[in-house]
Amino acid sequence: MNPAEVDQSLNTLGAPSQPPAREATHGHDDAGNRMFGFIVFLLSESVIFFSFFVGYIVYKTSAPEWLPAGVTGLEIREPAINTVVLVSSSFVIYVAERFLHDKNIWGFRGFWLLTALMGSYFLYGQAVEWRGLSFGLTDGVFGGTFYLLTGFHGLHVLTGVLLQLIMLGRSFLPGNYDKGEFGVAATSLFWHFVDVIWIILFVLIYVWQ
Amino acid sequence: MSMSIRTVITLGLVAIALALISLWMGQQAYTWFPPQASAESVLVDQLFSFLVALGTFIFLGVVGTLAYAVLFQQAGKYDTSDGPPIEGNVPLEVVWTAIPFALVIWIAFYSYQVYDQMSILGPMEHVHGKMVMSSAIAAPPSQPSPTAADALPPIEVHARQWVWEFRYPDRNVTSTELHLPSNQRIKLILQSEDVLHGFFVPAFRIKQDIIPGRVIDFGFTPIREGRYRLRDSQYSGTYFAAMQADVVVESLAAYQQWLTAAAAQPPTEAYNRAFEEYHLAQNPISTGWKIVEPASPPLVNVSTHPSQNPPSGKESKP
Amino acid sequence: MTNLSVEAIAQIEQPLPGAPDNWKRFFSFSTDHKVIGIQYLVTAFFFFLIGGLLAMVMRGELITPESDLVDRAVYNAMFTMHGTIMLFLWTFPALLGLSNYLVPLMIGAKDMAFPKLNAVAFWMVPVFGFILMASFFVPGGPSQSGWWAYPPVSLQNPTGNLITGQTLWLVAVAISGVASIMGAVNFVTTIARMRAPGMYWFRMPVFVWTVLAAQIIQLVGLPALTAGAIMLLLDITAGTSFFDPAKGGDPVLFQHFFWFYSHPAVYVIILPIFGVFSEIFPVYARKPLFGYKVVAISSLVITGLSAVVWVHHMFASGTPGWMRMLFMATTMLISVPTGIKVFAWVATIWGGKLRLNTPMLFALGGLTMFVFAGVTGIMLAAVPFDIHVNNTYFVVGHFHYVIYGATVMGMYAAIYHWFPKMTGRMYSEGLGKLHFALTFIGTNLNFFPMHPLGLMGMPRRVASYDPEFAFWNVIASLGGFLLGMSTLPFLLNIIGSWVQGEQAPKNPWRAIGLEWLISSPPSAENFEELPIVIAEPYGYGKSEPLVSNPDALEVAHESR
Ligand code: HEA
Ligand code: HEA
Ligand code: CUA
Ligand SMILES: [Cu+2]
């Protein structure tokens, strides 16, 4: 019997482990694997944030002294604007992806660049906020958790922006994105992830005071 | 699945034999502990005896079956055939899921009752009042009446690297030896000044970590006079092993006498093992790594004598 | 097939199994999962010897009550490094090595999903191993705060330097965590997406199920430890106060972070060993694995439960009563899925045609000691009893029984069982049995006495102890030295047989499994043509074929 036929017939039973097209690539579906692996990685990564969040909640509800002396709370206006920018950039990056899907490479580049700019604006806003604060990393558990959470998240935004710039650069390689692109999809997913984390973080740190 | 009568009888006999051995092991278990010097130790030892009996039954059941197979079911030297292709048996699998489940609920419930009766943690941490009432009925006769509980003022336990210091605030006495009256509910206030320590008296079967920055209420009832060993049970750095003290359980009258005598004594510098060793330790393999310096010995009314806190102390039996 | 020529070239580039410079690839950045698997195993075993050497010094110190062989600080450094090395540099890498070698073969894949990532993850092991070893040479010596690194002791820094044993320890553990997450992503992806045609979930060997269950734990648990480690590192180096009670921090929170990972970690360790047992018993009892599907699923049940029991390491810590009771119940529940497995193995062996080869002996010995350790584990889960024995040698006895008795014995079973497959050589059965006898006796002599010691109240992590504990400690030390010696016949056997053992056939044990359908050792890409699986595993006594294309799996001239 032709192995491909057997493969086909078996695939109709239960979960097919691999698409029949696998023979065409080097033994397996690389792009699909990478996306799957990346999602698994993001799930794992989210546990780090989750742990920090739990730590924050425990400290906030149980620490004998929460706010350092002389600190009354956090200004919420600027961070709120920052939040709006970051959250909307998730829509912008989606539009960029649609353009790529429709083979409109310049539309893709435009919106993709806009996302990166919005991300950079967020980082800039964060830096401005940090400079204006009256407390530092070592000012009690409040100072520690505040900078830990915003800083760790900021690192992720920075990574996201760098990835976006790399992908933008690669879009100029001829024919590179003809078959869709794992890098673009992954960056975009990462960006949504960073976004969702920020929303939780914003609620925890700024809204719940 | 049909079993012949003979198999059923054999299995039954084996089970009875195992049960008898297990019960015997359960009784042996009492002898593996230090003396029962607190009301709590009576409860803990009973629980352990039960766990040993059950554990023996499970262990012998499983390993006995394996041993039988290993002894009598080996393949002949030239026998390359396979065994019967049995892939499972649903009723059997249900049984061996259900029985452990039931056993586990039993163990957990029994442990819960014991823990509840011990109620070693302060009132802040112990809230379910109703259960205390219902389970107190099962308390052994040696358990003193709870009314005596409020009679004694609490004793402060201060731990630091690597000293135990006990304070009796109402009598203004400090000591490096913990004196306790017998048959009274003792209340301790545990505090640490630097790192984690653990309050552990094996003869009492009780233990509690001491968390710096927190004040922990801890209670138990000694029931047997004698000198026992208090050991640090939560690793606290270089001289952790040396951080021991003696606990003296005596009659209420002797205890009061001791307090009075101690209060009359002027404070002197206590003997401290870690502090002393820090200045002379030399071993075949020595590195000279810089370590945390032990706290200076406290000033106390009653100090342990070096002979009672030797490099390795001894649990004396009265 | 279009890519045949490409693969043929790839095979020529890789030195052939029998070629003289064959061994060189083990020292290269190879992306072949089989090479990486062996690299992991050998590296891990090297560190096992180092960790064991430290244990020998510890047992030397403990043979007398006095602290008279090494300084207390040295003793404390020894057990800290012993625990750390044994877990992070021996057990984890060794099991990763085994999994790396076996999983692709068992599911009928040509390699892992991400071969380069795989190699990178492996090469991080020597890197963090080196960092950890380097900490012996910094001022103040290596970390002395135990493998839990509980603050505030771990925050104390008498040297005042920035680079201390403790910071190096944290960096090493962090790198180990990153490497493990990379590995876990790779395994989960490989198992989910690289199975051969017809290899449905319920046709996977149980070993693959257990690897999946273990790697999921890594993905969920390790980030929590990483979070705690980052905060501890900031406390030490940047002056934050997360865990420093003197500055308003909460040291107990660290304990939660630590055990949220480090409890499940013990199941990361034992699950693949459950897999090994499930593979070995059917082969040497010549019967199918009893209740295959239930055994497979119970691995995932253990994974789920393992995430909600961590407080059992903190019963005597600053935890309230309700928390102690809740986690007592969840902990005890683990015995249900575990019991299912144990009973299934017993039923597999029962009525079989047993052959007591070295792997079978190790597996039987390991199972015996596992049941013993499981029983003491359930005792520990009972809060009132744990309050007495927590942080005593009873706990040390419990976990060495699982970790040496079951895990190391299981590792040995696996190494012997798959040795012919990995090296193409047969090992010496006589030396193997000697190794088993010494290990079994040594383990029990070494670790059984720890239980009475704990009941009597001997704390762990002590360099000196009261004379009443001397008797059992002497026995434990003698047993420990015997256990140290027991590695010699193993080393002799493995090195000797690898160099000049008898040539191994494809399937010396007449075992059923994809890895046994191809030559020993397998060629670079494992399968010339992917196997088409048509049966469940463990078809002993049923004489049904496992694959529909057994003859097409390899290029003809390669098969032996
Ligand atoms: C591979 C490693 C491994 C494994 C598999 C286990 C398995 C178990 N462990 Fe263990 N444990 C450790 C490694 C491991 N442990 C380590 C390293 C430590 C100490 C770390 C440190 O402090 O440094 C530790 C410490 C430890 C503690 C903390 C003690 C303390 O510090 O005070 C506890 C408490 O509950 C515990 C419980 C258990 C239980 C209930 C199981 C269960 O999974 C066991 C389940 C198995 C069985 C029960 C046997 C088979 C079942 C049957 C035959 C069915 C019938 C049985 C019954 C109904 C009971 N372990
Ligand atoms: C996989 C894990 C693992 C393994 C295999 C072992 C193996 C051994 N362990 Fe343990 N151990 C732990 C994990 C492990 N351990 C952990 C996690 C702790 C807790 C640490 C802590 O509290 O922080 C611990 C703690 C611990 C203690 C308690 C220390 C204390 O609390 O004070 C003791 C005491 O006896 C001990 C002894 C031993 C012995 C004798 C062996 C023996 O099995 C070792 C046998 C020896 C060898 C196999 C090697 C022989 C080597 C040679 C003959 C020389 C070769 C020479 C070169 C290569 C140069 N270990
Ligand atoms: Cu002193 Cu712990
Ligand atoms: Cu645990």
PDB file of C-alpha atoms in Angstrom, chain A residues 1-4 6-7 9-19 22-38 40-41 43-49 51-52 54-56 58-59 62-65 137-141 143-146 148 152, chain C residues 1-3 6-7 108-115 181 184-185 188-190 192-201 203 218-228 230-231 234 238-243 247-250 253 257 260 525 529-530 532-534 548-549:
ATOM      1  CA  MET A   1       0.000   0.000   0.000  1.00  0.00           C
ATOM      2  CA  ASN A   2       1.150   3.509  -0.730  1.00  0.00           C
ATOM      3  CA  PRO A   3       2.209   5.089   2.559  1.00  0.00           C
ATOM      4  CA  ALA A   4       0.574   8.388   1.642  1.00  0.00           C
ATOM      5  CA  VAL A   6      -2.477   4.907   4.591  1.00  0.00           C
ATOM      6  CA  ASP A   7      -1.546   8.217   6.074  1.00  0.00           C
ATOM      7  CA  SER A   9      -6.994   7.126   5.820  1.00  0.00           C
ATOM      8  CA  LEU A  10      -5.506   7.082   9.292  1.00  0.00           C
ATOM      9  CA  ASN A  11      -5.707  10.812   9.539  1.00  0.00           C
ATOM     10  CA  THR A  12      -9.446  10.642   9.397  1.00  0.00           C
ATOM     11  CA  LEU A  13      -9.459   8.747  12.688  1.00  0.00           C
ATOM     12  CA  GLY A  14      -8.856  10.868  15.773  1.00  0.00           C
ATOM     13  CA  ALA A  15      -6.236  13.563  15.947  1.00  0.00           C
ATOM     14  CA  PRO A  16      -3.997  13.663  12.900  1.00  0.00           C
ATOM     15  CA  SER A  17      -0.534  14.303  14.139  1.00  0.00           C
ATOM     16  CA  GLN A  18       0.874  15.869  11.039  1.00  0.00           C
ATOM     17  CA  PRO A  19      -0.549  17.375   7.905  1.00  0.00           C
ATOM     18  CA  ARG A  22       4.907  17.362   5.641  1.00  0.00           C
ATOM     19  CA  GLU A  23       6.882  15.465   3.000  1.00  0.00           C
ATOM     20  CA  ALA A  24       7.320  18.678   1.066  1.00  0.00           C
ATOM     21  CA  THR A  25       9.206  20.430   3.838  1.00  0.00           C
ATOM     22  CA  HIS A  26      12.100  18.835   5.633  1.00  0.00           C
ATOM     23  CA  GLY A  27      10.164  16.133   7.378  1.00  0.00           C
ATOM     24  CA  HIS A  28       7.776  18.410   9.217  1.00  0.00           C
ATOM     25  CA  ASP A  29       5.807  21.623   9.305  1.00  0.00           C
ATOM     26  CA  ASP A  30       8.407  24.050  10.645  1.00  0.00           C
ATOM     27  CA  ALA A  31       6.347  27.219  10.716  1.00  0.00           C
ATOM     28  CA  GLY A  32       3.460  25.504  12.440  1.00  0.00           C
ATOM     29  CA  ASN A  33       5.796  24.034  15.031  1.00  0.00           C
ATOM     30  CA  ARG A  34       7.381  27.362  15.688  1.00  0.00           C
ATOM     31  CA  MET A  35       4.052  29.087  16.227  1.00  0.00           C
ATOM     32  CA  PHE A  36       2.919  26.297  18.514  1.00  0.00           C
ATOM     33  CA  GLY A  37       6.167  26.437  20.455  1.00  0.00           C
ATOM     34  CA  PHE A  38       5.932  30.200  20.710  1.00  0.00           C
ATOM     35  CA  VAL A  40       3.608  27.468  24.708  1.00  0.00           C
ATOM     36  CA  PHE A  41       6.462  29.788  25.593  1.00  0.00           C
ATOM     37  CA  LEU A  43       1.900  30.767  28.363  1.00  0.00           C
ATOM     38  CA  SER A  44       4.929  29.923  30.447  1.00  0.00           C
ATOM     39  CA  GLU A  45       6.143  33.509  30.390  1.00  0.00           C
ATOM     40  CA  SER A  46       2.792  34.722  31.634  1.00  0.00           C
ATOM     41  CA  VAL A  47       3.337  32.745  34.833  1.00  0.00           C
ATOM     42  CA  ILE A  48       6.268  35.026  35.727  1.00  0.00           C
ATOM     43  CA  PHE A  49       3.990  38.037  35.483  1.00  0.00           C
ATOM     44  CA  SER A  51       3.757  35.442  40.145  1.00  0.00           C
ATOM     45  CA  PHE A  52       4.749  39.099  40.375  1.00  0.00           C
ATOM     46  CA  VAL A  54       0.402  37.645  43.284  1.00  0.00           C
ATOM     47  CA  GLY A  55       3.402  39.024  45.139  1.00  0.00           C
ATOM     48  CA  TYR A  56       2.076  42.541  44.637  1.00  0.00           C
ATOM     49  CA  VAL A  58       0.097  39.850  48.980  1.00  0.00           C
ATOM     50  CA  TYR A  59       2.290  42.827  49.849  1.00  0.00           C
ATOM     51  CA  SER A  62      -0.514  42.462  54.242  1.00  0.00           C
ATOM     52  CA  ALA A  63       2.531  44.730  54.469  1.00  0.00           C
ATOM     53  CA  PRO A  64       2.672  46.698  57.729  1.00  0.00           C
ATOM     54  CA  GLU A  65       3.796  49.821  55.873  1.00  0.00           C
ATOM     55  CA  LEU A 137      13.437  50.952  43.851  1.00  0.00           C
ATOM     56  CA  THR A 138      14.649  50.510  47.411  1.00  0.00           C
ATOM     57  CA  ASP A 139      11.831  52.412  49.113  1.00  0.00           C
ATOM     58  CA  GLY A 140      10.020  49.560  50.811  1.00  0.00           C
ATOM     59  CA  VAL A 141       8.060  46.792  49.179  1.00  0.00           C
ATOM     60  CA  GLY A 143       8.877  50.895  45.610  1.00  0.00           C
ATOM     61  CA  GLY A 144      10.300  47.468  44.898  1.00  0.00           C
ATOM     62  CA  THR A 145       7.173  45.950  43.402  1.00  0.00           C
ATOM     63  CA  PHE A 146       6.296  49.102  41.465  1.00  0.00           C
ATOM     64  CA  LEU A 148       9.819  45.517  39.300  1.00  0.00           C
ATOM     65  CA  PHE A 152       9.824  43.993  33.731  1.00  0.00           C
TER      66      PHE A 152
ATOM     67  CA  MET C   1      10.631  10.903  -2.683  1.00  0.00           C
ATOM     68  CA  THR C   2      12.014  14.269  -3.473  1.00  0.00           C
ATOM     69  CA  ASN C   3      14.171  14.813  -0.428  1.00  0.00           C
ATOM     70  CA  VAL C   6      19.224  15.640   0.633  1.00  0.00           C
ATOM     71  CA  GLU C   7      18.965  13.197   3.478  1.00  0.00           C
ATOM     72  CA  GLY C 108       8.550   8.049  15.158  1.00  0.00           C
ATOM     73  CA  ALA C 109      10.104  11.461  14.504  1.00  0.00           C
ATOM     74  CA  LYS C 110      13.389  12.243  12.809  1.00  0.00           C
ATOM     75  CA  ASP C 111      14.415  14.708  15.491  1.00  0.00           C
ATOM     76  CA  MET C 112      13.037  17.133  18.035  1.00  0.00           C
ATOM     77  CA  ALA C 113      10.892  20.006  16.773  1.00  0.00           C
ATOM     78  CA  PHE C 114      13.676  22.559  17.348  1.00  0.00           C
ATOM     79  CA  PRO C 115      17.055  20.848  17.046  1.00  0.00           C
ATOM     80  CA  ILE C 181      11.993  26.203  29.792  1.00  0.00           C
ATOM     81  CA  ALA C 184      10.102  22.105  27.889  1.00  0.00           C
ATOM     82  CA  VAL C 185       8.835  24.153  24.930  1.00  0.00           C
ATOM     83  CA  VAL C 188       5.770  19.757  24.334  1.00  0.00           C
ATOM     84  CA  THR C 189       5.903  20.888  20.709  1.00  0.00           C
ATOM     85  CA  THR C 190       7.634  17.694  19.619  1.00  0.00           C
ATOM     86  CA  ALA C 192       2.109  17.443  20.201  1.00  0.00           C
ATOM     87  CA  ARG C 193       3.134  17.871  16.573  1.00  0.00           C
ATOM     88  CA  MET C 194       5.813  15.471  15.461  1.00  0.00           C
ATOM     89  CA  ARG C 195       4.189  12.102  15.972  1.00  0.00           C
ATOM     90  CA  ALA C 196       4.424   9.656  13.093  1.00  0.00           C
ATOM     91  CA  PRO C 197       1.333   8.850  11.035  1.00  0.00           C
ATOM     92  CA  GLY C 198      -1.000   6.692  13.080  1.00  0.00           C
ATOM     93  CA  MET C 199       0.717   7.538  16.353  1.00  0.00           C
ATOM     94  CA  TYR C 200      -2.402   8.820  18.070  1.00  0.00           C
ATOM     95  CA  TRP C 201      -2.297  10.064  21.654  1.00  0.00           C
ATOM     96  CA  ARG C 203      -0.793   4.871  20.979  1.00  0.00           C
ATOM     97  CA  GLN C 218       8.317  22.837  34.089  1.00  0.00           C
ATOM     98  CA  LEU C 219       6.401  25.318  31.964  1.00  0.00           C
ATOM     99  CA  VAL C 220       3.997  26.278  34.725  1.00  0.00           C
ATOM    100  CA  GLY C 221       6.249  25.980  37.760  1.00  0.00           C
ATOM    101  CA  LEU C 222       9.656  27.274  36.730  1.00  0.00           C
ATOM    102  CA  PRO C 223       8.513  30.839  36.017  1.00  0.00           C
ATOM    103  CA  ALA C 224       7.334  31.136  39.624  1.00  0.00           C
ATOM    104  CA  LEU C 225      10.761  30.119  40.902  1.00  0.00           C
ATOM    105  CA  THR C 226      12.323  32.523  38.415  1.00  0.00           C
ATOM    106  CA  ALA C 227      10.139  35.324  39.752  1.00  0.00           C
ATOM    107  CA  GLY C 228      11.202  34.546  43.323  1.00  0.00           C
ATOM    108  CA  ILE C 230      14.750  37.644  40.521  1.00  0.00           C
ATOM    109  CA  MET C 231      13.332  39.276  43.626  1.00  0.00           C
ATOM    110  CA  LEU C 234      17.417  42.250  43.672  1.00  0.00           C
ATOM    111  CA  ALA C 238      20.131  46.211  44.545  1.00  0.00           C
ATOM    112  CA  GLY C 239      18.971  46.744  48.103  1.00  0.00           C
ATOM    113  CA  THR C 240      15.260  46.102  47.637  1.00  0.00           C
ATOM    114  CA  SER C 241      13.337  44.676  50.572  1.00  0.00           C
ATOM    115  CA  PHE C 242      10.996  42.043  49.137  1.00  0.00           C
ATOM    116  CA  PHE C 243      12.008  39.329  51.543  1.00  0.00           C
ATOM    117  CA  LYS C 247      12.886  46.431  55.956  1.00  0.00           C
ATOM    118  CA  GLY C 248       9.238  45.409  55.847  1.00  0.00           C
ATOM    119  CA  GLY C 249       9.607  42.428  53.507  1.00  0.00           C
ATOM    120  CA  ASP C 250       8.004  39.030  53.833  1.00  0.00           C
ATOM    121  CA  LEU C 253       6.368  34.798  50.497  1.00  0.00           C
ATOM    122  CA  PHE C 257       7.421  31.043  45.387  1.00  0.00           C
ATOM    123  CA  PHE C 260       5.265  26.416  44.175  1.00  0.00           C
ATOM    124  CA  GLU C 525      17.834  10.761  11.076  1.00  0.00           C
ATOM    125  CA  GLU C 529      10.771   6.582   5.976  1.00  0.00           C
ATOM    126  CA  LEU C 530       8.388   7.554   8.765  1.00  0.00           C
ATOM    127  CA  ILE C 532       3.071   4.090  10.019  1.00  0.00           C
ATOM    128  CA  VAL C 533       1.759   2.983  13.362  1.00  0.00           C
ATOM    129  CA  ILE C 534      -1.154   0.577  13.356  1.00  0.00           C
ATOM    130  CA  SER C 548       2.652  -1.341   8.551  1.00  0.00           C
ATOM    131  CA  ASN C 549       6.011  -0.568   6.962  1.00  0.00           C
TER     132      ASN C 549
END
